[in-house]
Amino acid sequence: MALRFQKLKLDKFRQRTVSMRLPLFAMFLLMGVLPMVLQGQIMGRSFRRTQIDGRVIEVQNQSLITSDRLSRAGYMTAPSRDVLLDKELDTIADIFNGRIVVVDRNFRIIKDTFKLSVGRINVSEPVLRCFNGENSILREDEKQYFAVTAPIYDNTESRNIIGVLLTIASTENILSNVNSVEETSRFFVVTASLVMVLAGILLTVLFVRPFEKLQVSLDRMADGSLDEAVSENTYRETKRISEAIQRTKAKLQSMDRSREEFVANVSHELKTPITSIRVLADSLMGMEDAPVELYREFMSDISDEIDRESKIVDDLLSLVKMDKSVAELNVTQVDINVLVQQTLKRLQPIAEKRHVELIYESIREVTADADETKLSLAISNLVENAIKYNVDGGWVRVTLDADHKYFYIKVADSGIGIPEDVQDNVFERFYRVDKARSRETGGTGLGLSITKNVVLMHYGAIRLISKEGEGSTFTVRIPLTYIY
Ligand code: ADP
């Protein structure tokens, strides 16, 4: 259940579309603003640390120098206190904005520049440690001060520690300096970030604009204005997309044209037999007392026209079926020899009627992937044409051959041939070289275009070699294995 819910949520997420501007803008922020803010933070922190460290070292050095001076002057042991040295200690404490305290061996404070705790006892940890020979620094960053100690020695050879100089310095002024620097830098970061965000918005809008223009053109195309020129050449990518759209558009336009042409042709072809029937019927009706023989003759003509009409409809239906999709192919392993032989057998009576000899030559046994019905129709069309457009006493030779990849069916005839300049056109729907002759033989002009469609559906090719008055050879080449 939980898994399903998660999947649903994921699907929903996938379905949601986001504007291209969003990731672009996010990328801009991530690459521009974020590093700047982070760098500002890190630099601020390390600046604060180095400033305080510097002050600690400075105070420590000064403290050591002072304690050395106090040791040499015998500050701790002198019967009366050296006023000059006292003054110096006050000055140093003022310079560091701090406080200097001198503690003797009994932990008694003998000097305090703040004059608050003279005579009191100081047993703080840094002082204790210093008497034990350990110099320590006490840092209280939170409370904005630090304390350093330095030992004061007696003037004997053994250099005994007889006092401790404790310097407490404030970091307040340093921190206020650091804060003002940080404030300036923060102001800079905020201003720069704002500029970057504005620049990001502007750049994102500019970047996406060509794509939007493309979309507007496409919308107009979708609304039906195919004549609209699509050219957005700002980027190489949009240029390529525009070119691809232009190509698709040209294809659509040509399809549109050929559809219109096809509909016009179909209506014309369907109308012709109907017009003939109407003329025949009208003339019969216009005749008073027409003899029965005439009736019979006209009726037989009408029957012929109906046959023609029905053949056109049949051919059109085959063509429409072929146009649908490759998935309509019912591919099985077919013995092509048997298929060709059966087709020829069916056409034998027509050939005999026209006194045309049908010859079959099989160079090798061929089994291939094919749609039996459709392929048979294609071969049948070729052989039928070879018989129809032949001369009395002529021949038709069908040859079957194959190599490791393809099988070849060659239909050659000794017929009237096809003029070179129209050889490409014969595969077009309704195209006939000699309209009168085709009509005479019951042709619809659709046979070769059906054949070509079948061959293309099998991923094959068809080729025509012909010479007027000498004959024609149609060669079909189809792969032995059908790749889905
Ligand atoms: P049709 O139904 O008119 O035969 P096709 O599409 O089969 O239509 O053929 C188109 C035209 O090509 C035919 O009208 C004919 O003029 C020409 N043609 C086809 N096959 C041959 C052939 N073997 N010899 C001569 N002309 C041919």
XYZ file of C-alpha atoms and ligand atoms in Angstrom:
511
model
C 0.000 0.000 0.000
C 2.711 2.401 1.055
C 4.703 1.422 -2.000
C 1.755 2.144 -4.269
C 1.213 5.478 -2.671
C 4.852 6.342 -3.148
C 4.678 5.282 -6.782
C 1.599 7.406 -7.323
C 3.342 10.375 -5.810
C 6.350 9.783 -8.056
C 4.149 9.522 -11.136
C 2.440 12.743 -10.209
C 5.813 14.385 -9.827
C 6.908 13.085 -13.192
C 3.757 14.317 -14.843
C 4.220 17.829 -13.492
C 5.960 20.070 -15.945
C 8.128 22.912 -14.818
C 9.162 25.939 -16.751
C 12.675 25.807 -18.149
C 13.229 29.148 -16.402
C 13.101 27.521 -12.981
C 16.139 25.183 -13.256
C 18.018 27.878 -15.137
C 17.369 30.425 -12.438
C 18.187 27.897 -9.718
C 21.462 27.101 -11.457
C 22.253 30.787 -11.629
C 21.637 31.246 -7.920
C 23.558 28.122 -7.038
C 26.590 29.090 -9.078
C 26.576 32.840 -8.498
C 24.995 33.829 -5.211
C 25.628 30.790 -3.008
C 29.461 30.733 -3.339
C 29.545 34.468 -2.688
C 27.479 34.195 0.505
C 29.500 31.203 1.724
C 32.779 32.903 0.972
C 31.633 36.019 2.841
C 30.747 33.916 5.891
C 34.008 31.965 5.952
C 36.154 35.030 5.380
C 34.333 36.965 8.130
C 34.941 34.223 10.646
C 38.643 33.788 9.834
C 39.145 37.590 9.819
C 37.739 37.790 13.368
C 40.001 34.949 14.509
C 43.206 36.360 13.035
C 42.496 39.808 14.457
C 42.102 38.422 18.015
C 45.088 36.067 17.610
C 47.211 39.025 16.523
C 46.165 41.044 19.551
C 46.908 38.118 21.934
C 50.428 37.711 20.533
C 51.011 41.443 20.744
C 49.867 41.610 24.391
C 51.863 38.493 25.248
C 55.054 39.964 23.797
C 54.558 43.266 25.550
C 53.799 41.420 28.779
C 57.038 39.429 28.574
C 59.037 42.569 27.864
C 57.394 44.335 30.814
C 57.857 41.412 33.213
C 61.522 41.291 32.211
C 61.862 44.983 32.958
C 60.150 44.514 36.334
C 62.485 41.592 37.183
C 65.614 43.568 36.327
C 64.425 46.644 38.192
C 63.731 44.508 41.298
C 60.101 45.738 41.296
C 58.992 43.067 43.726
C 61.787 43.428 46.281
C 62.416 47.204 46.291
C 61.600 48.822 49.701
C 59.547 51.500 47.982
C 57.664 51.148 44.684
C 59.184 52.584 41.564
C 56.773 55.339 40.537
C 58.097 55.471 36.995
C 57.531 51.782 36.499
C 54.039 52.092 37.963
C 53.255 54.818 35.471
C 54.574 52.680 32.648
C 52.311 49.835 33.697
C 49.318 52.224 33.661
C 50.206 53.416 30.149
C 50.586 49.895 28.800
C 47.231 48.882 30.323
C 45.618 51.931 28.672
C 47.158 51.121 25.281
C 45.624 47.644 25.346
C 42.395 48.947 26.796
C 42.975 46.506 29.611
C 44.126 45.988 33.154
C 47.506 44.990 34.592
C 47.762 43.239 37.914
C 50.997 42.248 39.721
C 50.731 39.381 42.211
C 53.504 38.529 44.709
C 54.623 35.125 46.012
C 51.884 35.225 48.675
C 49.261 35.689 45.921
C 48.683 39.175 47.157
C 47.972 41.844 44.615
C 50.547 44.571 44.960
C 49.651 46.559 41.885
C 46.373 46.953 39.976
C 46.068 49.570 37.273
C 42.352 49.745 38.063
C 43.334 50.320 41.724
C 40.422 48.117 42.805
C 41.986 45.057 44.331
C 45.380 46.042 45.778
C 46.020 43.972 48.904
C 43.571 41.284 47.872
C 44.520 37.669 47.232
C 44.521 36.256 43.673
C 44.755 32.504 43.379
C 43.348 32.236 39.881
C 44.433 29.325 37.710
C 46.664 31.313 35.316
C 48.511 32.848 38.284
C 49.013 29.463 39.956
C 50.256 27.978 36.711
C 52.623 30.881 36.150
C 54.180 30.376 39.598
C 54.700 26.761 38.516
C 56.657 27.985 35.483
C 53.885 27.619 32.963
C 52.843 30.590 30.853
C 49.149 30.397 30.018
C 46.610 32.383 28.064
C 43.009 32.493 29.163
C 40.635 33.319 26.334
C 37.096 34.380 26.940
C 35.912 35.242 23.425
C 32.310 35.350 24.561
C 33.030 37.848 27.353
C 35.264 39.779 24.974
C 38.528 39.614 26.911
C 41.608 37.479 27.340
C 44.324 37.266 30.015
C 48.034 36.485 29.674
C 50.579 35.891 32.418
C 54.319 36.520 32.552
C 56.675 35.597 35.443
C 58.703 38.151 37.417
C 62.069 36.767 38.680
C 64.376 37.776 41.538
C 67.872 38.935 40.710
C 69.654 35.822 41.996
C 71.462 33.242 39.846
C 68.688 30.672 40.379
C 66.034 33.084 38.968
C 63.178 32.256 41.298
C 59.675 33.344 40.344
C 58.675 35.906 42.882
C 55.727 37.498 41.145
C 53.294 37.247 38.258
C 52.340 39.950 35.815
C 48.748 39.368 34.802
C 47.541 41.380 31.801
C 43.855 41.349 31.036
C 43.003 42.890 27.656
C 39.649 43.603 26.143
C 38.807 42.442 22.616
C 35.810 44.699 22.438
C 37.323 47.319 20.163
C 38.770 44.641 17.895
C 35.387 42.991 17.656
C 33.659 46.266 16.925
C 36.196 46.864 14.112
C 35.620 43.359 12.832
C 31.877 43.866 13.028
C 32.001 47.028 11.005
C 34.151 45.264 8.364
C 31.702 42.378 8.402
C 28.804 44.760 8.016
C 30.394 46.349 4.975
C 31.046 42.936 3.492
C 27.475 41.824 4.254
C 26.161 44.929 2.565
C 28.327 44.134 -0.445
C 27.132 40.499 -0.524
C 23.475 41.517 -0.271
C 23.830 44.177 -2.993
C 25.789 41.819 -5.251
C 23.240 39.052 -4.616
C 20.394 41.372 -5.532
C 22.186 42.420 -8.707
C 22.839 38.771 -9.489
C 19.221 37.777 -8.887
C 18.046 40.572 -11.181
C 20.647 39.615 -13.786
C 19.544 35.982 -13.370
C 15.909 36.848 -14.014
C 16.839 38.948 -17.032
C 19.190 36.336 -18.515
C 16.701 33.516 -17.926
C 13.975 35.465 -19.676
C 16.305 36.302 -22.564
C 17.493 32.697 -22.779
C 14.015 31.224 -22.923
C 12.595 33.811 -25.331
C 13.667 32.056 -28.602
C 12.004 28.850 -27.391
C 8.836 30.768 -26.615
C 8.880 32.293 -30.089
C 9.225 28.805 -31.536
C 6.282 27.650 -29.487
C 4.126 30.546 -30.714
C 4.947 29.636 -34.334
C 4.132 25.990 -33.621
C 0.836 26.945 -31.991
C -0.064 28.939 -35.073
C 0.846 25.932 -37.219
C -1.278 23.682 -35.046
C -4.176 26.097 -35.499
C -3.962 25.413 -39.193
C -1.748 28.063 -40.720
C 0.742 25.767 -42.417
C 2.114 28.638 -44.504
C 3.582 30.291 -41.413
C 7.388 30.414 -41.694
C 9.163 28.943 -38.658
C 12.660 30.319 -38.316
C 14.215 31.039 -34.961
C 17.931 31.321 -35.533
C 19.144 32.762 -32.217
C 20.767 29.500 -31.110
C 22.117 26.645 -33.182
C 19.664 24.365 -31.359
C 16.619 26.518 -32.129
C 17.859 26.851 -35.702
C 18.008 23.057 -36.011
C 14.560 22.673 -34.442
C 13.190 25.291 -36.868
C 14.746 23.458 -39.795
C 13.265 20.148 -38.644
C 9.858 21.815 -38.282
C 10.186 23.323 -41.756
C 10.943 19.865 -43.165
C 7.993 18.309 -41.331
C 5.813 21.143 -42.585
C 6.913 20.599 -46.183
C 6.113 16.916 -45.787
C 2.692 17.680 -44.326
C 1.971 20.099 -47.147
C 2.978 17.557 -49.762
C 0.843 14.931 -48.032
C -2.029 17.370 -48.035
C -1.554 18.008 -51.742
C -1.295 14.326 -52.601
C -4.400 13.590 -50.542
C -6.343 16.240 -52.438
C -5.011 14.891 -55.711
C -5.926 11.372 -54.684
C -9.473 12.332 -53.746
C -9.857 14.196 -57.061
C -8.512 11.194 -58.973
C -10.719 8.752 -57.098
C -13.826 10.804 -57.767
C -12.905 11.135 -61.404
C -12.187 7.425 -61.787
C -15.371 6.416 -60.013
C -17.424 8.863 -62.053
C -16.221 7.647 -65.461
C -18.018 4.251 -65.452
C -21.111 5.875 -63.930
C -21.165 8.491 -66.718
C -20.864 5.712 -69.315
C -23.719 3.780 -67.681
C -25.874 6.907 -67.630
C -25.150 7.663 -71.322
C -25.973 4.056 -72.294
C -29.172 3.987 -70.224
C -30.293 7.449 -71.412
C -29.788 6.581 -75.033
C -31.742 3.347 -74.584
C -34.572 5.206 -72.931
C -34.545 7.889 -75.615
C -35.129 5.301 -78.306
C -38.640 4.283 -79.022
C -39.147 0.627 -79.972
C -35.425 -0.244 -79.739
C -34.729 -3.803 -80.881
C -33.970 -6.434 -78.266
C -30.449 -6.986 -79.680
C -29.618 -3.346 -79.076
C -30.937 -3.648 -75.512
C -28.782 -6.703 -75.013
C -25.674 -5.012 -76.426
C -26.175 -1.904 -74.288
C -26.892 -3.994 -71.223
C -23.688 -5.965 -71.750
C -21.782 -2.659 -72.016
C -23.434 -1.484 -68.816
C -22.412 -4.748 -67.122
C -18.792 -4.181 -68.269
C -18.807 -0.692 -66.763
C -20.178 -2.071 -63.482
C -17.337 -4.643 -63.457
C -14.865 -1.812 -63.956
C -16.352 0.207 -61.159
C -16.186 -2.781 -58.851
C -12.524 -3.435 -59.820
C -11.631 0.191 -59.026
C -13.317 -0.101 -55.633
C -11.495 -3.399 -54.917
C -8.131 -1.893 -55.853
C -8.806 1.194 -53.785
C -9.651 -0.935 -50.792
C -6.400 -2.911 -51.144
C -4.496 0.342 -51.392
C -6.140 1.831 -48.318
C -5.401 -1.331 -46.352
C -1.776 -1.126 -47.473
C -1.533 2.497 -46.398
C -2.614 1.783 -42.860
C 0.472 0.493 -41.155
C 3.248 -2.027 -41.267
C 1.730 -3.724 -38.222
C -1.015 -4.945 -40.547
C 1.451 -7.323 -42.201
C 0.820 -10.939 -41.378
C 4.368 -12.225 -41.690
C 5.012 -15.974 -41.812
C 7.645 -18.268 -43.291
C 6.596 -18.565 -46.914
C 7.814 -20.941 -49.614
C 8.259 -18.327 -52.327
C 8.559 -20.971 -55.118
C 5.126 -22.312 -54.286
C 3.706 -18.824 -53.969
C 4.969 -17.738 -57.406
C 3.849 -21.003 -59.028
C 0.331 -20.693 -57.605
C 0.077 -17.095 -58.778
C 1.189 -18.023 -62.267
C -1.259 -20.908 -62.376
C -4.083 -18.528 -61.586
C -3.055 -16.209 -64.401
C -2.481 -18.955 -66.973
C -6.002 -18.680 -68.500
C -5.613 -14.931 -69.096
C -2.216 -15.539 -70.705
C -3.655 -18.211 -72.955
C -6.466 -15.941 -73.998
C -3.906 -13.320 -75.032
C -1.663 -15.950 -76.641
C 1.181 -15.104 -74.299
C 3.583 -17.793 -73.097
C 4.196 -17.850 -69.309
C 7.658 -19.126 -68.380
C 8.785 -19.783 -64.786
C 12.425 -20.143 -63.850
C 13.425 -20.918 -60.311
C 17.155 -20.647 -59.721
C 16.965 -21.868 -56.133
C 14.496 -22.853 -53.431
C 13.552 -19.789 -51.401
C 11.794 -19.607 -48.067
C 11.382 -16.145 -46.607
C 9.432 -14.035 -44.095
C 6.509 -12.473 -45.934
C 2.807 -11.725 -45.922
C 1.602 -14.426 -48.300
C -1.612 -12.739 -49.466
C -0.077 -9.344 -50.037
C 3.023 -10.673 -51.778
C 0.867 -12.838 -54.028
C -1.184 -9.751 -54.946
C 2.006 -7.830 -55.767
C 3.385 -10.583 -58.023
C -0.013 -11.074 -59.584
C -0.194 -7.370 -60.523
C 3.229 -7.492 -62.165
C 2.508 -10.649 -64.156
C -0.969 -9.454 -65.119
C 0.521 -6.216 -66.464
C 3.174 -8.194 -68.324
C 0.364 -10.167 -70.020
C -1.914 -7.166 -70.570
C 0.707 -4.886 -72.098
C 2.149 -7.631 -74.296
C 1.958 -8.442 -77.980
C 0.067 -11.294 -79.496
C 2.277 -14.405 -79.261
C 4.626 -12.760 -76.783
C 6.141 -14.184 -73.586
C 6.435 -13.438 -69.930
C 9.375 -14.808 -67.950
C 9.275 -14.934 -64.132
C 12.580 -15.695 -62.423
C 13.117 -16.390 -58.725
C 16.593 -16.070 -57.231
C 18.176 -15.317 -53.867
C 21.446 -14.517 -52.152
C 22.286 -14.671 -48.441
C 20.234 -11.565 -47.677
C 17.499 -11.044 -50.242
C 15.290 -12.891 -52.683
C 14.624 -11.483 -56.143
C 11.545 -11.904 -58.318
C 12.079 -10.758 -61.873
C 9.092 -10.340 -64.221
C 10.252 -9.744 -67.805
C 8.022 -9.460 -70.853
C 8.262 -9.025 -74.595
C 5.520 -6.385 -74.565
C 5.063 -2.819 -75.657
C 7.493 -1.385 -73.076
C 7.280 1.887 -71.193
C 8.767 5.165 -72.496
C 11.812 6.205 -70.486
C 10.454 9.608 -69.443
C 7.417 8.101 -67.699
C 9.076 5.104 -66.099
C 9.122 6.835 -62.678
C 5.453 7.745 -62.916
C 4.014 4.287 -63.469
C 4.143 3.577 -59.730
C 1.894 6.555 -58.964
C -1.762 5.980 -58.199
C -4.031 6.182 -61.248
C -1.123 6.778 -63.605
C -1.499 5.061 -66.964
C 0.804 5.457 -69.935
C -1.878 4.905 -72.521
C -5.241 5.618 -70.974
C -7.197 4.095 -73.873
C -5.257 0.858 -73.832
C -5.387 0.524 -70.059
C -9.120 1.073 -70.119
C -9.464 -1.491 -72.864
C -7.638 -4.058 -70.760
C -9.624 -3.162 -67.654
C -6.740 -1.354 -65.909
C -7.389 1.029 -63.027
C -3.937 2.588 -62.780
C -3.606 1.327 -59.209
C -1.904 -2.063 -59.724
C 1.727 -0.913 -59.657
C 1.220 1.438 -56.747
C -0.282 -1.466 -54.773
C 2.722 -3.617 -55.714
C 5.194 -0.908 -54.682
C 3.436 -0.461 -51.335
C 3.589 -4.200 -50.626
C 7.296 -4.290 -51.452
C 8.030 -1.274 -49.245
C 6.077 -2.815 -46.379
C 8.444 -5.779 -46.617
C 11.401 -3.321 -46.504
C 12.177 -4.222 -50.111
C 12.731 -2.318 -53.357
C 11.325 -2.416 -56.872
C 13.176 -1.491 -60.068
C 12.034 -1.098 -63.643
C 14.055 -1.500 -66.805
C 12.144 -0.998 -70.012
C 12.486 0.024 -73.621
C 9.569 1.116 -75.713
C 8.594 -1.543 -78.218
C 10.953 -4.152 -76.789
C 9.527 -5.083 -73.380
C 9.833 -4.367 -69.667
C 11.512 -6.011 -66.696
C 10.321 -5.377 -63.134
C 12.650 -6.662 -60.400
C 11.493 -6.965 -56.810
C 14.071 -7.367 -54.018
C 12.896 -8.341 -50.529
C 14.948 -9.281 -47.421
C 14.768 -12.984 -46.522
C 14.218 -12.144 -42.867
C 11.729 -9.554 -41.769
C 13.003 -7.288 -39.020
C 10.235 -6.033 -36.762
P -3.165 -0.512 -64.779
O -4.283 -0.975 -63.945
O -3.515 0.586 -65.695
O -2.413 -1.619 -65.394
P -0.792 -0.195 -63.182
O -0.554 0.676 -62.016
O -0.673 -1.641 -62.989
O -2.216 0.200 -63.710
O 0.190 0.271 -64.278
C 0.337 1.625 -64.596
C 0.658 1.824 -66.052
O 1.983 1.348 -66.312
C -0.201 1.013 -66.937
O -1.362 1.727 -67.295
C 0.679 0.797 -68.147
O 0.571 1.896 -69.024
C 2.059 0.769 -67.591
N 2.592 -0.618 -67.446
C 2.580 -1.364 -66.337
N 3.179 -2.555 -66.546
C 3.567 -2.570 -67.838
C 4.271 -3.530 -68.650
N 4.648 -4.698 -68.182
N 4.510 -3.172 -69.927
C 4.125 -1.975 -70.406
N 3.485 -1.024 -69.679
C 3.208 -1.323 -68.422
